[in-house]
Coordinates of C-alpha atoms and ligand atoms in Angstrom, one line a residue:
X1 CA 120.1 79.7 133.2
X2 CA 123.9 79.8 133.2
X3 CA 124.1 76.0 133.2
X4 CA 121.4 75.7 130.5
X5 CA 123.4 78.0 128.2
X6 CA 126.6 76.0 129.0
X7 CA 124.7 72.8 128.3
X8 CA 123.4 74.1 124.9
X9 CA 127.0 75.0 123.9
X10 CA 128.2 71.7 125.1
X11 CA 125.6 69.9 122.9
X12 CA 126.4 72.1 119.9
X13 CA 130.1 71.3 120.4
X14 CA 129.6 67.5 120.6
X15 CA 127.1 67.3 117.8
X16 CA 129.0 69.5 115.4
X17 CA 132.4 68.2 116.4
X18 CA 133.6 71.8 115.9
X19 CA 137.2 72.2 117.1
X20 CA 137.3 75.8 115.8
X21 CA 135.7 78.9 117.4
X22 CA 133.5 81.1 115.4
X23 CA 136.3 83.7 115.3
X24 CA 138.7 81.1 113.8
X25 CA 136.1 80.1 111.2
X26 CA 135.5 83.8 110.4
X27 CA 139.3 84.3 110.0
X28 CA 139.6 81.2 107.8
X29 CA 136.9 82.5 105.4
X30 CA 137.6 86.3 105.4
X31 CA 141.3 86.1 106.2
X32 CA 142.3 86.3 102.5
X33 CA 142.6 82.7 101.2
X34 CA 138.9 82.1 100.6
X35 CA 137.7 85.1 98.8
X36 CA 135.4 83.1 96.5
X37 CA 133.6 81.5 99.5
X38 CA 133.4 84.8 101.3
X39 CA 131.8 86.5 98.3
X40 CA 129.2 83.8 98.0
X41 CA 127.9 84.9 101.4
X42 CA 128.3 88.6 101.1
X43 CA 126.7 88.9 97.7
X44 CA 123.5 87.3 99.1
X45 CA 123.4 89.7 102.1
X46 CA 123.5 92.6 99.6
X47 CA 120.8 91.1 97.3
X48 CA 118.5 90.1 100.2
X49 CA 118.8 93.7 101.5
X50 CA 118.0 95.2 98.1
X51 CA 115.1 92.8 97.6
X52 CA 113.6 93.9 101.0
X53 CA 114.0 97.6 99.9
X54 CA 112.5 96.8 96.5
X55 CA 109.4 95.3 98.0
X56 CA 109.0 98.2 100.4
X57 CA 109.2 100.5 97.3
X58 CA 107.0 98.5 94.9
X59 CA 104.5 97.7 97.5
X60 CA 104.2 101.1 99.0
X61 CA 100.7 101.8 97.6
X62 CA 99.2 98.4 98.1
X63 CA 95.7 98.8 99.7
X64 CA 94.2 95.3 99.5
X65 CA 94.8 93.0 102.5
X66 CA 95.3 89.9 100.4
X67 CA 97.9 91.7 98.1
X68 CA 99.6 93.0 101.2
X69 CA 99.7 89.4 102.7
X70 CA 101.4 88.1 99.6
X71 CA 103.9 91.0 99.6
X72 CA 104.7 90.4 103.3
X73 CA 105.3 86.6 102.6
X74 CA 107.6 87.7 99.8
X75 CA 109.5 90.1 102.1
X76 CA 109.9 87.5 104.8
X77 CA 111.8 85.2 102.3
X78 CA 114.5 87.9 102.2
X79 CA 114.3 88.7 105.9
X80 CA 115.2 85.1 106.6
X81 CA 117.8 85.1 103.9
X82 CA 119.7 88.2 105.1
X83 CA 119.8 86.6 108.6
X84 CA 120.9 83.2 107.2
X85 CA 123.8 84.7 105.3
X86 CA 124.8 86.8 108.3
X87 CA 125.0 83.6 110.3
X88 CA 127.2 82.0 107.7
X89 CA 129.4 85.1 107.4
X90 CA 130.0 85.3 111.1
X91 CA 131.0 81.6 111.3
X92 CA 128.1 81.0 113.8
X93 CA 126.4 78.4 111.5
X94 CA 129.5 76.8 110.0
X95 CA 131.4 73.8 111.3
X96 CA 134.2 71.5 110.4
X97 CA 132.9 68.0 110.5
X98 CA 134.7 64.7 110.1
X99 CA 132.9 62.5 107.5
X100 CA 132.4 58.7 108.1
X101 CA 135.4 56.5 107.1
X102 CA 133.9 55.4 103.8
X103 CA 132.8 58.9 102.7
X104 CA 134.8 60.3 99.7
X105 CA 135.9 63.3 101.8
X106 CA 137.0 61.2 104.8
X107 CA 140.4 62.2 106.0
X108 CA 140.2 65.8 104.7
X109 CA 141.5 68.7 106.8
X110 CA 140.2 72.2 106.8
X111 CA 142.0 75.1 108.5
X112 CA 144.3 72.6 110.3
X113 CA 141.3 70.6 111.7
X114 CA 140.3 67.1 110.6
X115 CA 137.0 67.4 108.6
X116 CA 135.3 69.4 105.9
X117 CA 133.6 72.8 106.1
X118 CA 129.8 72.2 106.4
X119 CA 127.5 75.2 105.9
X120 CA 124.8 73.6 108.1
X121 CA 123.1 77.0 108.7
X122 CA 121.9 76.9 105.1
X123 CA 119.7 73.8 105.8
X124 CA 118.5 75.2 109.1
X125 CA 117.4 78.5 107.7
X126 CA 115.7 77.0 104.6
X127 CA 113.3 75.6 107.3
X128 CA 112.1 79.2 107.8
X129 CA 112.5 80.7 104.3
X130 CA 110.9 78.0 102.1
X131 CA 107.5 78.1 103.8
X132 CA 107.2 81.8 102.9
X133 CA 108.0 80.9 99.2
X134 CA 105.2 78.3 99.3
X135 CA 102.8 80.6 101.1
X136 CA 103.3 83.3 98.4
X137 CA 103.0 80.7 95.5
X138 CA 100.0 79.0 97.0
X139 CA 98.2 82.3 97.5
X140 CA 99.0 83.5 94.0
X141 CA 97.6 80.2 92.7
X142 CA 94.4 80.9 94.8
X143 CA 94.9 77.6 96.7
X144 CA 93.3 76.8 100.1
X145 CA 95.2 76.9 103.5
X146 CA 95.0 73.2 103.9
X147 CA 97.2 72.7 100.8
X148 CA 99.4 75.7 101.6
X149 CA 100.1 74.5 105.1
X150 CA 100.6 70.9 103.9
X151 CA 103.4 72.1 101.6
X152 CA 104.8 74.2 104.5
X153 CA 104.9 71.2 106.8
X154 CA 106.6 69.1 104.1
X155 CA 109.2 71.7 103.3
X156 CA 110.1 71.9 107.0
X157 CA 110.4 68.1 107.1
X158 CA 112.5 68.3 104.0
X159 CA 114.9 70.9 105.4
X160 CA 115.3 69.3 108.8
X161 CA 116.0 65.8 107.3
X162 CA 118.4 67.6 104.9
X163 CA 120.1 69.1 107.9
X164 CA 120.3 65.6 109.5
X165 CA 121.9 64.2 106.2
X166 CA 124.6 66.9 106.4
X167 CA 125.4 66.4 110.1
X168 CA 125.2 62.6 110.4
X169 CA 128.7 61.3 110.9
X170 CA 128.0 57.8 112.3
X171 CA 127.4 56.1 108.9
X172 CA 127.5 56.9 105.2
X173 CA 124.4 54.8 104.6
X174 CA 122.4 56.8 107.1
X175 CA 123.5 60.1 105.5
X176 CA 122.0 58.9 102.2
X177 CA 119.0 57.5 104.0
X178 CA 118.3 61.0 105.3
X179 CA 118.8 62.2 101.8
X180 CA 116.1 59.8 100.4
X181 CA 113.7 60.8 103.2
X182 CA 114.2 64.5 102.5
X183 CA 113.8 63.9 98.7
X184 CA 110.5 62.1 99.3
X185 CA 109.1 65.1 101.2
X186 CA 110.4 67.3 98.4
X187 CA 108.4 65.3 95.8
X188 CA 105.2 65.9 97.7
X189 CA 105.8 69.7 97.3
X190 CA 106.6 69.3 93.6
X191 CA 103.4 67.4 93.1
X192 CA 101.2 70.0 94.8
X193 CA 102.9 72.8 92.7
X194 CA 102.7 71.0 89.4
X195 CA 99.3 69.4 89.7
X196 CA 97.0 71.2 92.3
X197 CA 98.3 74.7 92.1
X198 CA 98.7 74.7 88.3
X199 CA 95.0 73.7 88.0
X200 CA 94.0 76.2 90.6
X201 CA 95.9 79.1 89.0
X202 CA 94.1 78.5 85.8
X203 CA 90.7 78.9 87.6
X204 CA 92.0 81.9 89.6
X205 CA 93.2 83.7 86.5
X206 CA 96.9 83.9 87.5
X207 CA 98.1 81.1 85.2
X208 CA 100.5 83.4 83.3
X209 CA 102.4 84.5 86.4
X210 CA 102.1 81.1 88.1
X211 CA 103.7 79.3 85.1
X212 CA 106.8 81.6 85.3
X213 CA 107.0 81.2 89.1
X214 CA 106.5 77.5 88.8
X215 CA 109.3 77.0 86.3
X216 CA 111.7 79.1 88.3
X217 CA 110.7 77.3 91.5
X218 CA 110.6 73.7 90.4
X219 CA 113.7 73.8 88.2
X220 CA 115.6 75.9 90.8
X221 CA 114.5 73.6 93.8
X222 CA 115.7 70.5 91.9
X223 CA 119.2 72.1 91.8
X224 CA 119.6 71.9 95.6
X225 CA 119.5 68.1 96.0
X226 CA 121.7 67.7 92.9
X227 CA 124.2 70.1 94.3
X228 CA 124.1 68.4 97.7
X229 CA 124.9 65.1 96.0
X230 CA 127.7 66.5 93.9
X231 CA 129.1 68.7 96.7
X232 CA 131.3 68.0 99.7
X233 CA 128.4 66.5 101.7
X234 CA 127.6 63.9 99.0
X235 CA 130.1 62.5 96.4
X236 CA 132.5 65.4 97.0
X237 CA 133.0 66.1 93.3
X238 CA 132.8 69.8 93.9
X239 CA 134.8 71.8 96.4
X240 CA 133.3 73.9 99.2
X241 CA 133.5 77.3 97.4
X242 CA 131.9 76.0 94.2
X243 CA 129.2 74.2 96.2
X244 CA 128.5 77.4 98.2
X245 CA 128.3 79.5 95.0
X246 CA 126.0 76.9 93.5
X247 CA 123.6 77.3 96.5
X248 CA 124.0 81.1 96.4
X249 CA 123.1 81.2 92.7
X250 CA 120.1 78.9 93.3
X251 CA 119.0 81.2 96.1
X252 CA 119.2 84.2 93.7
X253 CA 116.8 82.4 91.3
X254 CA 114.4 80.9 93.8
X255 CA 114.2 83.8 96.2
X256 CA 115.1 87.2 94.7
X257 CA 114.1 86.6 91.0
X258 CA 110.9 84.8 92.1
X259 CA 110.1 87.7 94.5
X260 CA 110.6 90.4 91.9
X261 CA 108.6 88.6 89.2
X262 CA 105.7 88.2 91.8
X263 CA 105.8 91.7 93.3
X264 CA 105.7 93.5 90.0
X265 CA 102.5 91.6 89.3
X266 CA 101.0 91.9 92.8
X267 CA 101.8 95.7 93.0
X268 CA 99.2 96.4 90.3
X269 CA 96.6 94.7 92.4
X270 CA 94.7 92.8 89.6
X271 CA 91.3 91.3 90.5
X272 CA 92.9 87.8 90.4
X273 CA 95.1 88.8 93.4
X274 CA 92.9 91.0 95.6
X275 CA 90.6 89.7 98.3
X276 CA 88.6 92.7 99.2
X277 CA 88.6 94.8 102.4
X278 CA 87.2 91.9 104.5
X279 CA 89.9 89.4 103.5
X280 CA 91.5 87.8 106.6
X281 CA 89.2 89.6 109.0
X282 CA 88.6 87.7 112.2
X283 CA 85.1 89.1 112.7
X284 CA 82.4 88.7 110.0
X285 CA 81.0 91.9 108.5
X286 CA 83.8 94.1 109.9
X287 CA 86.3 95.9 107.7
X288 CA 89.5 96.1 109.6
X289 CA 90.7 99.7 109.9
X290 CA 93.7 100.4 107.7
X291 CA 96.5 102.5 109.3
Ligands
LIG301 C1 118.6 68.9 100.4 C2 119.3 67.6 100.6 C3 118.5 66.5 100.9 C4 117.5 66.2 99.7 C5 116.8 67.4 99.3 C6 117.3 68.7 99.6 C7 116.5 69.8 99.0 C8 116.6 71.1 99.3 C9 115.8 72.1 98.7 C10 116.0 73.4 99.2 C11 115.4 74.6 98.7 C12 115.8 75.7 99.3 C13 115.3 77.0 99.0 C14 115.8 78.0 99.8 C15 115.4 79.3 99.8 O1 115.5 80.1 100.7 C16 118.2 69.5 101.8 C17 119.6 69.8 99.7 C18 115.6 67.2 98.5 C19 114.8 71.9 97.7 C20 114.4 77.3 97.9

């Protein structure tokens, strides 16, 4: 076990080329000189916490199992988010990475180390948060599980290849090739939201709510690859603190605002949202006891 842990740390060290300890990264961000960057993390911890409490409060009298399932999916978005931002804040999911020689940020130094600060924990944790956004949206649209799980699989593929784009140091061309792959997976999700779910929401009777959520989601989600391209991982036109605030603002729109718009609607348990007492039951003709 000991040697397995040592091996895991060794792999992390080699892949991430991180010459600084988590404590040194924490000191670099919270030591005084990087207040803007530090705030971009802390603000989201606070907002994710408030969103969780907001769902607990607004969803306290939900009775229908389908409404509850949507509320839980919405809550899990912020559960992942608060953990994600805690990882960034602690320095655990940050690294200083040297870019390939022909990258615009090649030769930069950060906190005395060669390389740029890469917030790779963001891409990793989107792998876990974005499926919950899509589960909530797909259920609100009244879609089937095949389509919902297809979008979940594609968002996981999008985030993992996005992580690879951020961490590849061998070749600039390969960084952008990962970006193209990730963007292709992203377009599958956009298609399902704009075409299938829009049509299904009209049939389900949730078109009003879905249109608002769709605009916030599609416009917000397009912001991420644009920011990646403009930020330090791409063309390096924006510095790390601005890039980080960009992601934090996009997160506020695509997670907390989307969550509150949805939960205010779901909390009233309209007929277009509820599924009846048998919804999700694993035995036919049995109503699961509610505790
Ligand atoms: C990356 C870079 C590679 C190309 C593409 C990207 C898209 C990221 C998106 C992220 C959405 C995140 C959300 C998080 C909420 O918790 C990985 C930036 C297409 C769309 C909504």
